[in-house]
Amino acid sequence: MSVLEIRDLHVSVDTEQGAKQILRGVNLTIKQGETHAIMGPNGSGKSTLAYAIAGHPKYHVTSGSIVLDGEDLTAATVDARARAGVFLAMQYPVEIPGVTVTNFLRTAKTAIDGSAPPIRTWVKDVRTSMENLRMDKAFAERNVNEGFSGGEKKRNEILQLELLKPKFAVLDETDSGLDVDALKIVSEGVNRAKENTDLGVLLITHYNRILRYITPDFVHVFVAGQVVESGGPELAVQLENEGYDTYVAASAAAAEAIASAEAADAAAGVVASPAVNA
C-alpha cells in the first residue's frame, strides 16, 4: 500500500515584499484508498499546501519533508513527482493555446508511464471517460481549457485524473464554481478513479456540499498554516454549522502567547547579559 507523508512541513512563498512564511509545521499521512478533506478559512494556507506537494517553484520548503513510499520528494521536480504518482487538480486550471486536449492527454500519459499507450485502447479509454463526465467528444480536439467554462475546466481536470491514474490526487477546491449537476458529475469521476485505482485523495474545500458526494475518511481543520483539529465526516458538518471562528480565535491566542513568551525570553536575555559580563 502506497503512503504519502507530510512531515513537519514549513513553506514560504515569494511575494513582492519578499518571502512570507505560510505553512508552519503540517503533519499528514495519507494512505492509498483514503480520502482526507482539508477545510479552513480563506488565507489559511490550504492552496499553499497543495502547490507545495505538487512542487510549484514559487513555494519553498524551509523545513520538513514530503515523502511518497519512502522516497523523499521534497526537492523533486514537478515532472518527477507526477511520475512518482502525485496529481494536482488546480483551483484555477490554466489555458494552453495550441495544444489540443487529445495531444495533451496522450503526451502526459506517455511521459508518466515511460511509453505511449496502445492507440486503440487509449482512444477507447478517452472516449469512455469523456462520456462518463458528460463531455462532448468535440472537446477532444479543442485547445486545453481555451474557451472552456469553469465547469468544463473542472471536468477536464477529472478527465486527466481518470486517464493518468496517479497514486494520490490533491484536489484544490475542485468544487468551486460548479453548479449542482456539475458537482455531482465531477464527484462521480473522483469516486470512479478511487474505485478503479485505489486512489488516495487530499480534498481541499470550504464547503461540506462536495463531501456529500465524496465521503471523507478524515476531515482536518486548517488555520494559520497548521492542522489544528482532525476528525471524521461529522467534523465537516460541524464546521458548516458553526464556522471557523472558534479555531481562528484559539490559533490567534496561541500565537499571541508564543510571541509574548519569546519577547519575555528576549528581555530576560538582555537583563541577564550585564550580570554575565560582570
mmCIF file of C-alpha atoms in Angstrom:
data_model
loop_
_atom_site.group_PDB
_atom_site.id
_atom_site.type_symbol
_atom_site.label_atom_id
_atom_site.label_comp_id
_atom_site.label_asym_id
_atom_site.label_seq_id
_atom_site.Cartn_x
_atom_site.Cartn_y
_atom_site.Cartn_z
ATOM 1 C CA MET A 1 0.000 0.000 0.000
ATOM 2 C CA SER A 2 1.342 3.414 -1.009
ATOM 3 C CA VAL A 3 1.663 6.146 1.616
ATOM 4 C CA LEU A 4 2.107 9.902 1.206
ATOM 5 C CA GLU A 5 3.624 11.533 4.291
ATOM 6 C CA ILE A 6 3.793 15.254 5.002
ATOM 7 C CA ARG A 7 6.269 15.665 7.844
ATOM 8 C CA ASP A 8 6.522 18.917 9.845
ATOM 9 C CA LEU A 9 6.244 20.913 6.629
ATOM 10 C CA HIS A 10 7.163 24.604 6.700
ATOM 11 C CA VAL A 11 6.710 26.541 3.465
ATOM 12 C CA SER A 12 7.286 30.134 2.423
ATOM 13 C CA VAL A 13 6.095 31.867 -0.724
ATOM 14 C CA ASP A 14 7.686 34.613 -2.787
ATOM 15 C CA THR A 15 5.852 37.942 -2.630
ATOM 16 C CA GLU A 16 6.649 41.484 -3.744
ATOM 17 C CA GLN A 17 7.672 42.197 -0.154
ATOM 18 C CA GLY A 18 9.928 39.133 -0.032
ATOM 19 C CA ALA A 19 9.481 35.603 1.304
ATOM 20 C CA LYS A 20 6.437 35.079 3.525
ATOM 21 C CA GLN A 21 6.051 32.031 5.781
ATOM 22 C CA ILE A 22 2.698 30.309 5.134
ATOM 23 C CA LEU A 23 2.863 26.717 6.390
ATOM 24 C CA ARG A 24 4.064 26.265 9.955
ATOM 25 C CA GLY A 25 4.545 22.602 10.633
ATOM 26 C CA VAL A 26 1.981 20.494 8.752
ATOM 27 C CA ASN A 27 1.800 16.777 9.502
ATOM 28 C CA LEU A 28 -0.406 14.462 7.438
ATOM 29 C CA THR A 29 -0.270 10.796 6.498
ATOM 30 C CA ILE A 30 -2.458 9.686 3.601
ATOM 31 C CA LYS A 31 -2.729 6.056 2.580
ATOM 32 C CA GLN A 32 -3.917 4.789 -0.787
ATOM 33 C CA GLY A 33 -7.674 4.374 -0.768
ATOM 34 C CA GLU A 34 -8.199 7.063 1.878
ATOM 35 C CA THR A 35 -9.893 10.418 1.380
ATOM 36 C CA HIS A 36 -8.723 13.306 3.554
ATOM 37 C CA ALA A 37 -10.613 16.610 3.435
ATOM 38 C CA ILE A 38 -8.929 19.855 4.453
ATOM 39 C CA MET A 39 -11.236 22.702 5.414
ATOM 40 C CA GLY A 40 -10.394 26.162 6.672
ATOM 41 C CA PRO A 41 -10.936 29.894 6.199
ATOM 42 C CA ASN A 42 -9.529 31.919 3.317
ATOM 43 C CA GLY A 43 -5.827 32.632 3.649
ATOM 44 C CA SER A 44 -5.127 29.712 5.962
ATOM 45 C CA GLY A 45 -2.629 28.094 3.574
ATOM 46 C CA LYS A 46 -4.698 25.297 2.049
ATOM 47 C CA SER A 47 -3.709 26.037 -1.553
ATOM 48 C CA THR A 48 -0.101 26.589 -0.460
ATOM 49 C CA LEU A 49 -0.104 23.019 0.837
ATOM 50 C CA ALA A 50 -1.465 21.773 -2.497
ATOM 51 C CA TYR A 51 1.174 23.611 -4.527
ATOM 52 C CA ALA A 52 3.967 22.581 -2.165
ATOM 53 C CA ILE A 53 3.033 18.914 -2.579
ATOM 54 C CA ALA A 54 2.952 19.321 -6.361
ATOM 55 C CA GLY A 55 6.305 21.137 -6.425
ATOM 56 C CA HIS A 56 5.363 24.633 -7.622
ATOM 57 C CA PRO A 57 8.670 26.586 -7.836
ATOM 58 C CA LYS A 58 7.154 29.684 -6.204
ATOM 59 C CA TYR A 59 6.701 27.783 -2.937
ATOM 60 C CA HIS A 60 9.815 26.971 -0.909
ATOM 61 C CA VAL A 61 10.049 24.228 1.696
ATOM 62 C CA THR A 62 12.083 25.773 4.509
ATOM 63 C CA SER A 63 11.945 22.639 6.676
ATOM 64 C CA GLY A 64 10.147 19.315 6.833
ATOM 65 C CA SER A 65 9.603 16.839 4.040
ATOM 66 C CA ILE A 66 7.212 15.295 1.516
ATOM 67 C CA VAL A 67 7.717 11.527 1.282
ATOM 68 C CA LEU A 68 5.997 9.031 -1.025
ATOM 69 C CA ASP A 69 6.565 5.327 -0.349
ATOM 70 C CA GLY A 70 9.815 6.119 1.430
ATOM 71 C CA GLU A 71 11.121 8.362 -1.376
ATOM 72 C CA ASP A 72 11.793 11.950 -0.365
ATOM 73 C CA LEU A 73 10.174 14.206 -2.967
ATOM 74 C CA THR A 74 10.860 17.473 -1.145
ATOM 75 C CA ALA A 75 13.411 18.664 -3.712
ATOM 76 C CA ALA A 76 11.987 16.732 -6.689
ATOM 77 C CA THR A 77 10.842 18.489 -9.863
ATOM 78 C CA VAL A 78 7.163 18.686 -10.787
ATOM 79 C CA ASP A 79 7.505 16.032 -13.505
ATOM 80 C CA ALA A 80 9.366 13.690 -11.147
ATOM 81 C CA ARG A 81 6.531 13.966 -8.640
ATOM 82 C CA ALA A 82 3.994 13.255 -11.382
ATOM 83 C CA ARG A 83 5.871 10.135 -12.429
ATOM 84 C CA ALA A 84 6.041 9.056 -8.778
ATOM 85 C CA GLY A 85 2.243 9.217 -8.638
ATOM 86 C CA VAL A 86 1.224 12.705 -7.469
ATOM 87 C CA PHE A 87 -1.559 14.593 -9.278
ATOM 88 C CA LEU A 88 -2.855 18.129 -8.712
ATOM 89 C CA ALA A 89 -6.271 19.333 -9.853
ATOM 90 C CA MET A 90 -5.919 23.107 -9.772
ATOM 91 C CA GLN A 91 -8.420 25.569 -8.382
ATOM 92 C CA TYR A 92 -7.935 27.714 -11.493
ATOM 93 C CA PRO A 93 -6.943 25.438 -14.424
ATOM 94 C CA VAL A 94 -4.852 27.287 -16.985
ATOM 95 C CA GLU A 95 -5.459 27.561 -20.713
ATOM 96 C CA ILE A 96 -2.872 26.066 -23.075
ATOM 97 C CA PRO A 97 -3.308 27.638 -26.536
ATOM 98 C CA GLY A 98 -2.183 25.496 -29.466
ATOM 99 C CA VAL A 99 -2.312 22.183 -27.564
ATOM 100 C CA THR A 100 -5.387 20.024 -28.037
ATOM 101 C CA VAL A 101 -6.876 18.003 -25.203
ATOM 102 C CA THR A 102 -6.106 14.803 -27.137
ATOM 103 C CA ASN A 103 -2.428 15.644 -27.628
ATOM 104 C CA PHE A 104 -2.053 16.892 -24.068
ATOM 105 C CA LEU A 105 -3.507 13.738 -22.537
ATOM 106 C CA ARG A 106 -1.501 11.317 -24.665
ATOM 107 C CA THR A 107 1.752 13.266 -24.160
ATOM 108 C CA ALA A 108 1.193 13.362 -20.389
ATOM 109 C CA LYS A 109 0.364 9.656 -20.238
ATOM 110 C CA THR A 110 3.474 8.782 -22.247
ATOM 111 C CA ALA A 111 5.700 10.954 -20.039
ATOM 112 C CA ILE A 112 4.351 9.425 -16.833
ATOM 113 C CA ASP A 113 4.365 5.783 -17.947
ATOM 114 C CA GLY A 114 7.577 5.961 -19.952
ATOM 115 C CA SER A 115 5.920 4.624 -23.116
ATOM 116 C CA ALA A 116 2.966 5.565 -25.276
ATOM 117 C CA PRO A 117 -0.314 3.751 -24.542
ATOM 118 C CA PRO A 118 -1.662 1.409 -27.271
ATOM 119 C CA ILE A 119 -3.667 3.670 -29.561
ATOM 120 C CA ARG A 120 -6.851 1.582 -29.771
ATOM 121 C CA THR A 121 -7.085 1.045 -26.039
ATOM 122 C CA TRP A 122 -6.241 4.679 -25.375
ATOM 123 C CA VAL A 123 -8.884 6.063 -27.734
ATOM 124 C CA LYS A 124 -11.484 3.822 -26.126
ATOM 125 C CA ASP A 125 -10.452 4.893 -22.616
ATOM 126 C CA VAL A 126 -10.574 8.590 -23.513
ATOM 127 C CA ARG A 127 -13.987 8.238 -25.145
ATOM 128 C CA THR A 128 -15.402 6.304 -22.182
ATOM 129 C CA SER A 129 -14.098 8.803 -19.630
ATOM 130 C CA MET A 130 -15.454 11.755 -21.598
ATOM 131 C CA GLU A 131 -18.857 10.103 -21.842
ATOM 132 C CA ASN A 132 -18.891 9.420 -18.104
ATOM 133 C CA LEU A 133 -18.056 13.075 -17.432
ATOM 134 C CA ARG A 134 -20.753 14.246 -19.896
ATOM 135 C CA MET A 135 -18.132 15.932 -22.067
ATOM 136 C CA ASP A 136 -18.928 16.466 -25.733
ATOM 137 C CA LYS A 137 -16.485 14.496 -27.896
ATOM 138 C CA ALA A 138 -15.664 17.743 -29.743
ATOM 139 C CA PHE A 139 -13.728 18.862 -26.658
ATOM 140 C CA ALA A 140 -11.023 16.318 -27.508
ATOM 141 C CA GLU A 141 -9.907 18.469 -30.450
ATOM 142 C CA ARG A 142 -10.163 21.815 -28.680
ATOM 143 C CA ASN A 143 -7.168 23.512 -27.085
ATOM 144 C CA VAL A 144 -6.750 22.712 -23.402
ATOM 145 C CA ASN A 145 -9.224 24.809 -21.363
ATOM 146 C CA GLU A 146 -9.319 27.521 -24.049
ATOM 147 C CA GLY A 147 -12.822 28.960 -24.052
ATOM 148 C CA PHE A 148 -13.971 26.356 -21.524
ATOM 149 C CA SER A 149 -16.462 27.342 -18.843
ATOM 150 C CA GLY A 150 -15.482 26.888 -15.202
ATOM 151 C CA GLY A 151 -17.373 23.617 -15.017
ATOM 152 C CA GLU A 152 -15.834 22.339 -18.256
ATOM 153 C CA LYS A 153 -12.347 23.100 -16.952
ATOM 154 C CA LYS A 154 -13.044 21.127 -13.782
ATOM 155 C CA ARG A 155 -14.376 18.168 -15.767
ATOM 156 C CA ASN A 156 -11.240 18.283 -17.885
ATOM 157 C CA GLU A 157 -9.149 18.074 -14.706
ATOM 158 C CA ILE A 158 -11.028 14.945 -13.626
ATOM 159 C CA LEU A 159 -10.652 13.521 -17.147
ATOM 160 C CA GLN A 160 -6.882 13.787 -16.654
ATOM 161 C CA LEU A 161 -7.200 12.181 -13.223
ATOM 162 C CA GLU A 162 -9.087 9.180 -14.594
ATOM 163 C CA LEU A 163 -6.707 8.614 -17.501
ATOM 164 C CA LEU A 164 -3.342 9.299 -15.832
ATOM 165 C CA LYS A 165 -4.158 7.033 -12.855
ATOM 166 C CA PRO A 166 -1.944 8.579 -10.138
ATOM 167 C CA LYS A 167 -1.484 7.098 -6.675
ATOM 168 C CA PHE A 168 -2.515 10.318 -4.938
ATOM 169 C CA ALA A 169 -4.639 13.242 -6.079
ATOM 170 C CA VAL A 170 -4.633 16.682 -4.484
ATOM 171 C CA LEU A 171 -7.904 18.396 -5.414
ATOM 172 C CA ASP A 172 -7.646 22.122 -4.746
ATOM 173 C CA GLU A 173 -11.206 23.443 -4.408
ATOM 174 C CA THR A 174 -12.416 21.351 -7.325
ATOM 175 C CA ASP A 175 -15.984 22.188 -6.285
ATOM 176 C CA SER A 176 -15.602 25.964 -6.691
ATOM 177 C CA GLY A 177 -17.725 27.409 -9.476
ATOM 178 C CA LEU A 178 -19.697 24.219 -10.079
ATOM 179 C CA ASP A 179 -23.472 24.060 -10.247
ATOM 180 C CA VAL A 180 -25.316 21.151 -8.634
ATOM 181 C CA ASP A 181 -25.251 18.922 -11.717
ATOM 182 C CA ALA A 182 -21.578 19.557 -12.495
ATOM 183 C CA LEU A 183 -20.657 18.993 -8.848
ATOM 184 C CA LYS A 184 -22.308 15.575 -8.929
ATOM 185 C CA ILE A 185 -20.635 14.600 -12.215
ATOM 186 C CA VAL A 186 -17.176 15.695 -11.046
ATOM 187 C CA SER A 187 -17.635 13.902 -7.720
ATOM 188 C CA GLU A 188 -18.673 10.717 -9.513
ATOM 189 C CA GLY A 189 -15.475 10.964 -11.557
ATOM 190 C CA VAL A 190 -13.345 11.197 -8.415
ATOM 191 C CA ASN A 191 -15.178 8.260 -6.842
ATOM 192 C CA ARG A 192 -14.738 6.243 -10.042
ATOM 193 C CA ALA A 193 -10.992 6.902 -10.077
ATOM 194 C CA LYS A 194 -10.778 5.892 -6.443
ATOM 195 C CA GLU A 195 -12.668 2.642 -7.043
ATOM 196 C CA ASN A 196 -10.647 1.716 -10.125
ATOM 197 C CA THR A 197 -7.146 2.500 -8.821
ATOM 198 C CA ASP A 198 -7.402 2.682 -5.001
ATOM 199 C CA LEU A 199 -6.583 6.376 -5.317
ATOM 200 C CA GLY A 200 -5.621 8.369 -2.230
ATOM 201 C CA VAL A 201 -7.320 11.781 -2.160
ATOM 202 C CA LEU A 202 -6.471 15.044 -0.427
ATOM 203 C CA LEU A 203 -9.537 17.206 -1.000
ATOM 204 C CA ILE A 204 -9.318 20.911 -0.199
ATOM 205 C CA THR A 205 -12.667 22.653 0.167
ATOM 206 C CA HIS A 206 -14.546 25.390 2.017
ATOM 207 C CA TYR A 207 -17.882 23.642 1.999
ATOM 208 C CA ASN A 208 -19.494 20.409 3.094
ATOM 209 C CA ARG A 209 -21.537 20.089 -0.111
ATOM 210 C CA ILE A 210 -18.929 18.150 -2.106
ATOM 211 C CA LEU A 211 -18.415 15.867 0.901
ATOM 212 C CA ARG A 212 -21.996 14.696 0.457
ATOM 213 C CA TYR A 213 -20.812 13.032 -2.755
ATOM 214 C CA ILE A 214 -17.188 12.242 -1.866
ATOM 215 C CA THR A 215 -17.246 10.804 1.639
ATOM 216 C CA PRO A 216 -14.060 11.617 3.561
ATOM 217 C CA ASP A 217 -12.392 9.196 5.942
ATOM 218 C CA PHE A 218 -10.782 12.105 7.759
ATOM 219 C CA VAL A 219 -11.505 15.840 7.987
ATOM 220 C CA HIS A 220 -8.764 18.280 9.041
ATOM 221 C CA VAL A 221 -9.284 21.888 10.129
ATOM 222 C CA PHE A 222 -6.583 24.149 8.702
ATOM 223 C CA VAL A 223 -5.869 27.530 10.321
ATOM 224 C CA ALA A 224 -2.823 29.802 10.016
ATOM 225 C CA GLY A 225 -0.752 27.217 8.152
ATOM 226 C CA GLN A 226 -1.386 24.332 10.538
ATOM 227 C CA VAL A 227 -3.764 21.446 11.113
ATOM 228 C CA VAL A 228 -5.492 22.450 14.355
ATOM 229 C CA GLU A 229 -8.010 19.610 14.612
ATOM 230 C CA SER A 230 -8.841 16.326 12.899
ATOM 231 C CA GLY A 231 -11.917 14.120 12.956
ATOM 232 C CA GLY A 232 -14.355 12.159 10.845
ATOM 233 C CA PRO A 233 -17.081 13.297 8.405
ATOM 234 C CA GLU A 234 -19.102 14.721 11.293
ATOM 235 C CA LEU A 235 -16.467 17.450 11.714
ATOM 236 C CA ALA A 236 -17.324 18.835 8.269
ATOM 237 C CA VAL A 237 -20.981 19.129 9.283
ATOM 238 C CA GLN A 238 -19.957 20.907 12.474
ATOM 239 C CA LEU A 239 -17.827 23.377 10.510
ATOM 240 C CA GLU A 240 -20.674 24.102 8.128
ATOM 241 C CA ASN A 241 -22.990 24.833 11.049
ATOM 242 C CA GLU A 242 -20.571 26.711 13.299
ATOM 243 C CA GLY A 243 -17.868 28.114 11.019
ATOM 244 C CA TYR A 244 -14.186 28.540 11.844
ATOM 245 C CA ASP A 245 -14.338 31.376 14.395
ATOM 246 C CA THR A 246 -13.557 29.188 17.400
ATOM 247 C CA TYR A 247 -10.469 27.722 15.732
ATOM 248 C CA VAL A 248 -9.284 31.081 14.402
ATOM 249 C CA ALA A 249 -9.604 32.675 17.845
ATOM 250 C CA ALA A 250 -7.759 29.795 19.524
ATOM 251 C CA SER A 251 -4.985 29.956 16.941
ATOM 252 C CA ALA A 252 -4.618 33.720 17.379
ATOM 253 C CA ALA A 253 -4.482 33.357 21.155
ATOM 254 C CA ALA A 254 -1.837 30.651 20.891
ATOM 255 C CA ALA A 255 0.253 32.790 18.518
ATOM 256 C CA GLU A 256 -0.006 35.759 20.878
ATOM 257 C CA ALA A 257 1.065 33.613 23.826
ATOM 258 C CA ILE A 258 4.078 32.338 21.903
ATOM 259 C CA ALA A 259 5.035 35.861 20.843
ATOM 260 C CA SER A 260 4.741 37.079 24.436
ATOM 261 C CA ALA A 261 6.877 34.217 25.722
ATOM 262 C CA GLU A 262 9.529 34.894 23.080
ATOM 263 C CA ALA A 263 9.518 38.586 23.950
ATOM 264 C CA ALA A 264 9.886 37.753 27.652
ATOM 265 C CA ASP A 265 12.773 35.395 26.913
ATOM 266 C CA ALA A 266 14.469 38.056 24.823
ATOM 267 C CA ALA A 267 14.023 40.662 27.562
ATOM 268 C CA ALA A 268 15.371 38.273 30.171
ATOM 269 C CA GLY A 269 18.411 37.676 27.995
ATOM 270 C CA VAL A 270 19.104 41.402 27.754
ATOM 271 C CA VAL A 271 18.809 41.831 31.539
ATOM 272 C CA ALA A 272 20.979 38.811 32.262
ATOM 273 C CA SER A 273 23.778 39.833 29.906
ATOM 274 C CA PRO A 274 25.396 42.518 32.133
ATOM 275 C CA ALA A 275 25.467 40.130 35.084
ATOM 276 C CA VAL A 276 27.192 37.515 32.946
ATOM 277 C CA ASN A 277 29.712 40.052 31.671
ATOM 278 C CA ALA A 278 30.349 41.332 35.148
#
